[in-house]
Coordinates of C-alpha atoms in Angstrom, one line a residue:
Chain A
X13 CA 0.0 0.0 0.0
X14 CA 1.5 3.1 -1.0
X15 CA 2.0 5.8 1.7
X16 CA 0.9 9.4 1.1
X17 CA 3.5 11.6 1.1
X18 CA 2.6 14.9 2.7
X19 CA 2.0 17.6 -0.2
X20 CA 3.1 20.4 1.7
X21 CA 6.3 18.2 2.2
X22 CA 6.6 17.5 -1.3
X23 CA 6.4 21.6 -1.8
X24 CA 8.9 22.5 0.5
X25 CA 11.7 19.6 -0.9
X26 CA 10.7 21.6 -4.2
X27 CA 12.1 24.7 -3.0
X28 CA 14.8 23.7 -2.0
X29 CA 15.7 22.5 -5.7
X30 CA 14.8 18.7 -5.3
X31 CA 13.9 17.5 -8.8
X32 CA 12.5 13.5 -7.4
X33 CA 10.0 15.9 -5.7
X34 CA 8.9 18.1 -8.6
X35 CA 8.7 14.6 -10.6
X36 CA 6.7 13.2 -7.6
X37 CA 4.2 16.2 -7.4
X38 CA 4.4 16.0 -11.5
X39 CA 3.1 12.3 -11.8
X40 CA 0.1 13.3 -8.9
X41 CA -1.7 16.2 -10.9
X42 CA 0.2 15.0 -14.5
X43 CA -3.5 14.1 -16.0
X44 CA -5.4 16.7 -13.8
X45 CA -3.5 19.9 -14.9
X46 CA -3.3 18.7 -18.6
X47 CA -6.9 18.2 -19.3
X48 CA -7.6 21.5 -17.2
X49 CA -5.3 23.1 -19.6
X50 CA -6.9 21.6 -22.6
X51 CA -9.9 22.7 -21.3
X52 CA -8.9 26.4 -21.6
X53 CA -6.9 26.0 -25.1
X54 CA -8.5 23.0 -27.0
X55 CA -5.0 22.0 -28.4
X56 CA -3.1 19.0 -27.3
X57 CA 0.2 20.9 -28.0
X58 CA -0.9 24.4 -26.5
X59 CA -2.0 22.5 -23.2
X60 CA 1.1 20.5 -22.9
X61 CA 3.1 24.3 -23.0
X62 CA 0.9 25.1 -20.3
X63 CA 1.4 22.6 -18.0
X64 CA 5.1 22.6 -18.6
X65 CA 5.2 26.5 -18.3
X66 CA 3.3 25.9 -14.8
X67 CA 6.6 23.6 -13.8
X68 CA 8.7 25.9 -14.6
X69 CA 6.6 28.1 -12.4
X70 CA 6.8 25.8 -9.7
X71 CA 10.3 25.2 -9.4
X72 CA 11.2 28.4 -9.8
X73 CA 8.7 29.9 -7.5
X74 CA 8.1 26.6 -4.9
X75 CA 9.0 28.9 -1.5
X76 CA 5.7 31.5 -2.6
X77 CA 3.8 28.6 -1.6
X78 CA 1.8 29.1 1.7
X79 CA 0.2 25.7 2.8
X80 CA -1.2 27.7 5.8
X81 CA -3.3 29.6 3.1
X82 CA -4.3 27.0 0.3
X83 CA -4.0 23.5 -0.5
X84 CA -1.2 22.6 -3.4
X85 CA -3.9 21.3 -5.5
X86 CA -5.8 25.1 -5.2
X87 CA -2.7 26.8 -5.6
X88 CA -1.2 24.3 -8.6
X89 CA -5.3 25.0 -10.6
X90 CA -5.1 29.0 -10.2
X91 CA -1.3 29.4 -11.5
X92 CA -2.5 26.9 -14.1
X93 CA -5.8 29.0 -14.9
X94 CA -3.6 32.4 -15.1
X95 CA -1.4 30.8 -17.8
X96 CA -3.6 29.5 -19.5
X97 CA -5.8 32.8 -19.8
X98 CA -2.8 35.0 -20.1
X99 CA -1.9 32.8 -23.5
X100 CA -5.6 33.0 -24.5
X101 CA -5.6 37.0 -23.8
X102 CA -2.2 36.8 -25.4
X103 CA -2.8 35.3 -28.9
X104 CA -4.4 38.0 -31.5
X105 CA -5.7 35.0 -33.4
X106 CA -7.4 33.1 -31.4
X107 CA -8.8 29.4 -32.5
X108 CA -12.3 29.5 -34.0
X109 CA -12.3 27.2 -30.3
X110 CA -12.2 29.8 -28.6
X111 CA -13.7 32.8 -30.4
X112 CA -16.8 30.7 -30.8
X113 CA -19.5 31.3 -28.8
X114 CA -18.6 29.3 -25.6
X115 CA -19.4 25.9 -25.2
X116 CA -21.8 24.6 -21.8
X117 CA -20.4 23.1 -19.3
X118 CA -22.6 20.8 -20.2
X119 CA -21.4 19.9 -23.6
X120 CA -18.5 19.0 -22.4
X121 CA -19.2 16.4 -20.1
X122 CA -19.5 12.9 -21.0
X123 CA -22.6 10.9 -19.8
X124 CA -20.8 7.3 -20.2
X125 CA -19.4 8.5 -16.8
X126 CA -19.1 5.2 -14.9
X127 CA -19.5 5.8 -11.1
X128 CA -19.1 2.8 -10.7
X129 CA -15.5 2.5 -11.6
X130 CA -14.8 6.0 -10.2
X131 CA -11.7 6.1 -7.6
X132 CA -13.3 8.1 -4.2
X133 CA -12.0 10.7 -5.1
X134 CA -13.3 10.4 -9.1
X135 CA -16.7 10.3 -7.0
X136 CA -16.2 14.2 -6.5
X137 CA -15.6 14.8 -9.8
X138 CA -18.8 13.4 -11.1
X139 CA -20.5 15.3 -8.4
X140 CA -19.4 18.4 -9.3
X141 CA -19.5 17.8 -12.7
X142 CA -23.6 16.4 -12.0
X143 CA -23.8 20.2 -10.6
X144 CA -22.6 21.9 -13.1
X145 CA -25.0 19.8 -15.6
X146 CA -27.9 20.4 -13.4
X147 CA -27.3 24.5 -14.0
X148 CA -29.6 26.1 -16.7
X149 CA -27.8 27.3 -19.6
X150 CA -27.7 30.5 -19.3
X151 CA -25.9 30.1 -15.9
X152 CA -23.2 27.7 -17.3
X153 CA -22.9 30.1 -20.3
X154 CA -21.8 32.8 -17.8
X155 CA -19.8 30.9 -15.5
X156 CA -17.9 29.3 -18.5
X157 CA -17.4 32.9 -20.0
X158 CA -15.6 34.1 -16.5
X159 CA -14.3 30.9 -15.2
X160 CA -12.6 29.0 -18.7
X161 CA -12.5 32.2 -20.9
X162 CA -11.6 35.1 -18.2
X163 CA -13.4 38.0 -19.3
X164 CA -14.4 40.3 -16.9
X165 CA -18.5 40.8 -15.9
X166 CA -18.2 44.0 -18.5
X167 CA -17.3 41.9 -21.1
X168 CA -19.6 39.2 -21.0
X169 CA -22.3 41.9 -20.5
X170 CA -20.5 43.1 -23.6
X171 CA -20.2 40.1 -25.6
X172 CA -23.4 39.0 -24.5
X173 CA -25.7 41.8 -24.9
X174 CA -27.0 41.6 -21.2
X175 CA -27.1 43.7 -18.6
X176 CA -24.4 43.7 -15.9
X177 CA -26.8 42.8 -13.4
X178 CA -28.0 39.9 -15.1
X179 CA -23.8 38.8 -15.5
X180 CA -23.8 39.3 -11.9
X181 CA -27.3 37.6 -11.0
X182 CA -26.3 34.8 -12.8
X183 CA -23.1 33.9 -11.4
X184 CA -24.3 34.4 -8.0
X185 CA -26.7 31.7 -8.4
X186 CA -24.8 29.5 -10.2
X187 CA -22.8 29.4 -7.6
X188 CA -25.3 29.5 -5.0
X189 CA -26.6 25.9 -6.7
X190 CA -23.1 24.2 -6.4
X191 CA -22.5 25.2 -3.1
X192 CA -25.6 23.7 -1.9
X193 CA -25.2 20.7 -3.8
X194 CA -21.9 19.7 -3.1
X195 CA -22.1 20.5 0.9
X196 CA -25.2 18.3 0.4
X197 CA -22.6 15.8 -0.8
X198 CA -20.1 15.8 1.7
X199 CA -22.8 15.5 3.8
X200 CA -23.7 12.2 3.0
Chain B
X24 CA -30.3 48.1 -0.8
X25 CA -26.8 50.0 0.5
X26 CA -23.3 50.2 -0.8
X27 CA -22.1 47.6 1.4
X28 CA -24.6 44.6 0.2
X29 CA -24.1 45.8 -3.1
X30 CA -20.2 45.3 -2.1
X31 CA -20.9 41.9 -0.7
X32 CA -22.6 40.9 -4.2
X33 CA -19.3 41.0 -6.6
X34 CA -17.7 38.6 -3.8
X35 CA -18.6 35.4 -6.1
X36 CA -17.7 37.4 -9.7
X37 CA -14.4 38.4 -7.7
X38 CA -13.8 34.6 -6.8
X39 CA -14.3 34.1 -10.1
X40 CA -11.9 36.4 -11.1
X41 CA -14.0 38.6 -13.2
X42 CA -13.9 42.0 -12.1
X43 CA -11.5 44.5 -14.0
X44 CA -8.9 45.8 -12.6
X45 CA -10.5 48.9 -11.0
X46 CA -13.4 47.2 -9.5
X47 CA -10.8 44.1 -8.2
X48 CA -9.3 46.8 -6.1
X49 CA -12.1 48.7 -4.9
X50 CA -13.4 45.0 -3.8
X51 CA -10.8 44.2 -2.3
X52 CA -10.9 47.2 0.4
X53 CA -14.5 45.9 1.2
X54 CA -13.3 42.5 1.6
X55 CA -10.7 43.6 4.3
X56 CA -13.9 45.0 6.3
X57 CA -17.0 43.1 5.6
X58 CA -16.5 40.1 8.1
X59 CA -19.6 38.7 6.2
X60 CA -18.2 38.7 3.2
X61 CA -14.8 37.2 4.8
X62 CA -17.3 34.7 6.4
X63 CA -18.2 33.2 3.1
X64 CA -14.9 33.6 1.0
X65 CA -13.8 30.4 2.4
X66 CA -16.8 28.4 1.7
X67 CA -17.2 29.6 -2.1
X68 CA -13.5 29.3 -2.6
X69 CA -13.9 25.5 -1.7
X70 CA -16.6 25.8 -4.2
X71 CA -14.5 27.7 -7.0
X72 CA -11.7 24.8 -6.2
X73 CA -13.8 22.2 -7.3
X74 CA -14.6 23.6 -10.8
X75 CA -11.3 22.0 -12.1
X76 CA -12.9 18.5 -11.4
X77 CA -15.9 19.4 -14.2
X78 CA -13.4 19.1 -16.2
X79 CA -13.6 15.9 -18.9
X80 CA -10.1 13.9 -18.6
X81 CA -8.2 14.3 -21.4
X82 CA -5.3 11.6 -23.0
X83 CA -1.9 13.1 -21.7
X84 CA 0.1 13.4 -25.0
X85 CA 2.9 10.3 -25.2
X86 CA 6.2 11.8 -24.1
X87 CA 4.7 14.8 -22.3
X88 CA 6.4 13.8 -18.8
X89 CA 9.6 13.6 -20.6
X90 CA 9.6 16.6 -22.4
X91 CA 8.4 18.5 -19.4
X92 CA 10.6 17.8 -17.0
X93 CA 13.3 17.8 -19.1
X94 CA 12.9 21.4 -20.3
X95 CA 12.2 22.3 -16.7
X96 CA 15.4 21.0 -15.2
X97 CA 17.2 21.1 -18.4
X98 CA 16.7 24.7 -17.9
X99 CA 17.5 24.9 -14.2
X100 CA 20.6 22.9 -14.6
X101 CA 22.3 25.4 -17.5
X102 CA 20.8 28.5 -15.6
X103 CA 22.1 27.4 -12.3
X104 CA 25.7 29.6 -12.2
X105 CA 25.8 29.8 -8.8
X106 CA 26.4 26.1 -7.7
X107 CA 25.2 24.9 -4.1
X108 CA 21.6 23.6 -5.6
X109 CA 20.6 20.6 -3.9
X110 CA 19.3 17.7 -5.4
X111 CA 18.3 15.0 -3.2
X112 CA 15.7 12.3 -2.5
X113 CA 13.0 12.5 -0.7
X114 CA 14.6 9.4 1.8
X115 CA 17.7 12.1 1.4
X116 CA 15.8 14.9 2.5
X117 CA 14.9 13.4 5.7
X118 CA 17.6 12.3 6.8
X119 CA 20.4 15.9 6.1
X120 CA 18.6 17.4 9.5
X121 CA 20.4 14.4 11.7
X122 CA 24.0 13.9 9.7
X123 CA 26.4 15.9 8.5
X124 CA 25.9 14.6 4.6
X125 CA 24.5 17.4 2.5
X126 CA 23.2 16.1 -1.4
X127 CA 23.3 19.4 -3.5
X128 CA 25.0 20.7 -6.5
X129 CA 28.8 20.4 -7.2
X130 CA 29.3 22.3 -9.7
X131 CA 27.2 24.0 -12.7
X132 CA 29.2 21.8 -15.1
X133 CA 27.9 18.6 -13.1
X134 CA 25.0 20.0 -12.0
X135 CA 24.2 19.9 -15.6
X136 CA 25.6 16.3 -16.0
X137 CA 24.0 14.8 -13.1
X138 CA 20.5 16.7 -13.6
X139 CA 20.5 14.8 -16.9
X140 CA 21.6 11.7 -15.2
X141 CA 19.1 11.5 -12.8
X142 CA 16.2 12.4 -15.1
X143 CA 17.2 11.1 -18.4
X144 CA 19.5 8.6 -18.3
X145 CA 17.0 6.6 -19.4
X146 CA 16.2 8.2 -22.5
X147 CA 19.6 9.4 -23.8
X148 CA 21.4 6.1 -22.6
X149 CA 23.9 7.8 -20.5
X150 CA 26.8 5.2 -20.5
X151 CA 29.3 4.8 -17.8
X152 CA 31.9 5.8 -20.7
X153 CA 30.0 8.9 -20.2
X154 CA 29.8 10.1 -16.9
X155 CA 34.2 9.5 -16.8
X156 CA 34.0 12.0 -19.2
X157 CA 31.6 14.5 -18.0
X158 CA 33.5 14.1 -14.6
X159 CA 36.9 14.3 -16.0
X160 CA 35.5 18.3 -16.3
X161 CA 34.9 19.4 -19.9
X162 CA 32.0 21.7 -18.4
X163 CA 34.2 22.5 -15.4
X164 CA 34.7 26.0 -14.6
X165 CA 38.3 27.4 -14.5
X166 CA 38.8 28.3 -10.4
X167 CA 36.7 25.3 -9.2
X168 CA 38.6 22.5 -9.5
X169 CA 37.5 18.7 -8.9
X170 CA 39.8 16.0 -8.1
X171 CA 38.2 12.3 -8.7
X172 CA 39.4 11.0 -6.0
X173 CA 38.3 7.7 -6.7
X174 CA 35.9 5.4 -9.6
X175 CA 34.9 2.0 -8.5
X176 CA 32.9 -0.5 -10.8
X177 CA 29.8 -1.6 -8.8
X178 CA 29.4 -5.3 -9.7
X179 CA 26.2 -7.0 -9.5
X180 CA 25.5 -8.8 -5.9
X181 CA 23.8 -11.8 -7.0
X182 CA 23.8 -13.8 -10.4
X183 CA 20.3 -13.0 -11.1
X184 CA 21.1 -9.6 -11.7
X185 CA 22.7 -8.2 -14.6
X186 CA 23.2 -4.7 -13.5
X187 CA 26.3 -2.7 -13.4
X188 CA 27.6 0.5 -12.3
X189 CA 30.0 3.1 -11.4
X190 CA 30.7 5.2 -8.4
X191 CA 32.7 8.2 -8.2
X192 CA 34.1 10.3 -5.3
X193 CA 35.1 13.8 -6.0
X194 CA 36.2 16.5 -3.9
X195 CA 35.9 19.8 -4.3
X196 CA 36.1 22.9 -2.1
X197 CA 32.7 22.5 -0.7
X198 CA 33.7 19.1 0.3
X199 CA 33.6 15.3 -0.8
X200 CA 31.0 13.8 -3.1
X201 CA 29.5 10.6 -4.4
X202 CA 28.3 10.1 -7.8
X203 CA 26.9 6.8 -8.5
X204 CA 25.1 5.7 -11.9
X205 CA 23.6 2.4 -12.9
X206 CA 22.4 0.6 -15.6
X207 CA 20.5 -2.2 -16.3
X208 CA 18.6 -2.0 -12.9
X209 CA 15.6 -4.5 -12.7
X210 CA 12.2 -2.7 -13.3
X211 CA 10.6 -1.3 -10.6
X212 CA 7.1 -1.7 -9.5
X213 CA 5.2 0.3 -7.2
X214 CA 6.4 2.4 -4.5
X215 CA 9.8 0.7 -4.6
X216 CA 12.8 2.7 -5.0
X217 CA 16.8 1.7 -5.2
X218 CA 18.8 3.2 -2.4
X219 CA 22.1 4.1 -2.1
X220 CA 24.3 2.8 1.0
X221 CA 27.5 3.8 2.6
X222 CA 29.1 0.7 4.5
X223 CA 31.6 0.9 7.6
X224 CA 31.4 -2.6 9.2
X225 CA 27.8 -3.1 10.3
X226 CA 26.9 0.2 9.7
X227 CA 25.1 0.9 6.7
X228 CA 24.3 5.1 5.7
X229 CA 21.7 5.8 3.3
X230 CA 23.8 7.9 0.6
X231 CA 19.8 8.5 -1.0
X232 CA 17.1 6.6 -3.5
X233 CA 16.5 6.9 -6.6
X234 CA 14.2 6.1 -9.4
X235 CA 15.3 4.2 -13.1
X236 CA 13.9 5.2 -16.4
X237 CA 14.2 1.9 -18.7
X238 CA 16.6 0.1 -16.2
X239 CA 19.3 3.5 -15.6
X240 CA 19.4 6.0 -13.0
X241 CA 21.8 7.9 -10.8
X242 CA 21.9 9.7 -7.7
X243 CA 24.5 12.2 -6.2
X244 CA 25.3 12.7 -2.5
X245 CA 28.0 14.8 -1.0
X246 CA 29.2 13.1 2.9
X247 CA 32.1 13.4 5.0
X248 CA 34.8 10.6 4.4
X249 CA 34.3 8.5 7.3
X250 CA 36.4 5.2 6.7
X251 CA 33.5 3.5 4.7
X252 CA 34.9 0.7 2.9
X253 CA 31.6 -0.6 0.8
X254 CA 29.1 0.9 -1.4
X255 CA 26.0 -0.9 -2.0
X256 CA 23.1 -0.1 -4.2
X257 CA 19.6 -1.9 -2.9
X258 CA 16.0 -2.6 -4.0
X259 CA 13.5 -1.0 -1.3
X260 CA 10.3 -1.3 -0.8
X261 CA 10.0 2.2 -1.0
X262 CA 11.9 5.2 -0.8
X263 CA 11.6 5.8 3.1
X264 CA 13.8 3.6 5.1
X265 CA 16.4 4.3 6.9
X266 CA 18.2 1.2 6.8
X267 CA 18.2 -1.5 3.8
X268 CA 15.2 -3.9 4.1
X269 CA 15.2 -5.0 0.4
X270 CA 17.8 -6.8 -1.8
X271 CA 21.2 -5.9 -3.0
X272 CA 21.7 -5.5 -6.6
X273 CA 25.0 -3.6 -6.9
X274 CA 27.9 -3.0 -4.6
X275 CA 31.9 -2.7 -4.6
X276 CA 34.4 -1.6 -2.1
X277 CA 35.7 1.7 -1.6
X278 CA 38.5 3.3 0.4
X279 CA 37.3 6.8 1.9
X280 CA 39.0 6.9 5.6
X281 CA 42.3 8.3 3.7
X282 CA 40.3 11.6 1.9
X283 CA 40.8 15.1 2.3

């Protein structure tokens, strides 16, 4: 049985320039990070730049990590999520992926998901991705705009032809919905 | 409705990260009063951390760990000019709080060479021939010398192993250091790990673990010459013990009590 090595642990061997570390936290969130990535970019070879430039990141930058204030997996997600928006914000000519108006959340997901065969922690996943789905469409429009695209509330409203307020109404509940759903699930 | 609920309603979009960069500001003096809204950052943020996870896997491309890494350290090791990086194992790690052995950089030169040892031996098949000649000091900087104070060919320790290896003790002026390199190592399954030993006697000091790619890895250590008169490269279990549990698979004997 394999023992869990303590993230913060693994972090703090990182700063102090331990590559088995870095390859140690690199095989936990390998698969994570890289479909997060693709996520953002659609393209198998702008995502792997992404998740290598968020390495880089990490060894270089491994001591700016405050366990005391997030968990590595939080932390690892936003740096990724910056990158990834700064390359979308970045690139004049952006992929009809992306300039298209956005995909659901909804779309995205694949109904095959077997639960069944789902790891504990796999068993999250499908619960937040079942609250997600259970949003209406305008609300996963709007969260995907801000949350996969980063435009600001302006330009959504912008984009969108909607009032600010709507932007704003609709985020609030969207996320109103998954944080009642998923404390219903760790309640369980 | 007043200012300060109206405050308290961007707290999600901020979250979110969608407010410009005015607004982020403005929010972010409210946030440093409004105990409700500090009351429910936490809570939404565990929310907002979630999100990831509605994400649909995706095939990692073949070769992505490989290249990743590799440009990552690659890059480390040629922009490290100022030596004294450590690179040690996790097991290593542990252990430099309670001994005097300290696994970190020689040199930039070797940092390079053992950065692409440990990493990618495996997929450049670094020979032994090799690593004689990256430590005879192509890459070595005028002004920091490095005597190889000794190479010893680690022969395998039983006949069903077909490993071999080499071991090298330099000395610089930061103090005395091991370089060992294998190839051939048997596969490795699970959490196990081959570890390093220094051997004086019955007493056995882990010198660090390391991982093979495609049966080759190495591992670097610096120590203080103590009279240890074996090396000894084991399989563990994994790459936490202190003292060998698994089999041998490489060792020779060395001469260190005379260093310095």
């Amino acid at each position: 049985m394999e023992t869990p090595i303590d993230e913060a642990l693994i972090m703090q061997r990182i700063s102090q320039q331990d590559p088995v570390a870095l390859e140690a936290l690199y095989d936990r969130y390998e698969k994570p990070l890289y479909a997060y990535a693709y996520r953002f970019v659609g393209d198998a070879m702008l995502a792997e730049e992404i998740v290598q430039e968020l390495f880089m990141r990490i060894w270089n930058r491994a001591h700016t990590f405050d366990g005391s204030q997030s968990k590595v997996s939080t932390w690892l997600f936003a740096i990724l999520r910056n990158i990834a928006i700064d390359q979308l914000r970045n690139k004049q000519n952006r992929t009809a992926k992306q300039t298209q108006d956005a995909e659901t959340f909804a779309e995205l997901i694949d109904d095959q998901v077997n639960l069944e065969e789902q790891a504990a922690n796999n068993l999250m996943a499908a619960e937040v991705k079942n609250a997600v789905r259970e949003l209406n469409e305008e609300q996963q429009h709007v969260l995907d705009l801000m949350y996969y695209q980063g435009l600001t509330q302006q330009e959504i409203s912008e984009k969108r032809g909607i009032p600010l307020g709507t932007v704003k109404s609709r985020i609030r509940l969207a996320l109103k919905h998954l944080r009642t759903r998923l404390v219903e699930f760790e309640r369980r | 409705m007043d200012g300060q609920n109206r405050d308290c309603e961007l707290l999600e979009i901020y979250l979110l990260d969608g407010l410009n960069a005015k607004d982020k500001a403005e929010f972010e003096v409210h946030l440093s009063r409004c105990e409700a809204c500090q009351a429910n950052q936490s809570e939404l943020q565990q929310v907002i951390d979630l999100l990831p996870l509605a994400v649909e896997e995706q095939p990692v491309p073949a070769g992505m760990k490989k290249r990743v890494l590799s440009n990552v350290l690659g890059q480390e090791a040629n922009a490290d000019t100022t030596g004294a990086k450590q690179s040690t194992s996790l097991a290593t790690e542990r252990r430099l709080n309670r001994k005097n052995g300290q696994s970190r950089w020689l040199i930039p030169g070797l940092s390079a060479a053992v950065a692409l040892l440990v990493f990618f031996a495996g997929y450049q098949q670094v020979t032994i021939h090799d690593l004689n000649q990256q430590l005879a000091g192509s890459d070595i900087k005028p002004g920091e010398p490095v005597k190889v104070e000794q190479a010893v060919k680690l022969s395998p320790a039983a006949e069903d192993f077909v490993s071999e290896g080499l071991a090298t003790i330099v000395i610089d002026q930061k103090g005395t250091h091991l370089l060992v390199q294998a190839e051939q190592l048997p596969q490795l399954k699970g959490t196990e790990a081959f570890q390093v030993w220094l051997i004086k006697g019955e007493t056995k000091v882990s010198a660090g673990t390391f991982l093979a790619e495609q049966g080759n890895g190495a591992l670097y250590y610096s120590f203080e010459p103590n009279d240890y008169d074996t090396i000894a490269i084991t399989l563990e279990p994994d790459a936490l013990g202190d003292q060998p549990r698994g089999k041998m698979v490489l060792a020779a004997p060395i001469r260190t009590g005379d260093i310095g």
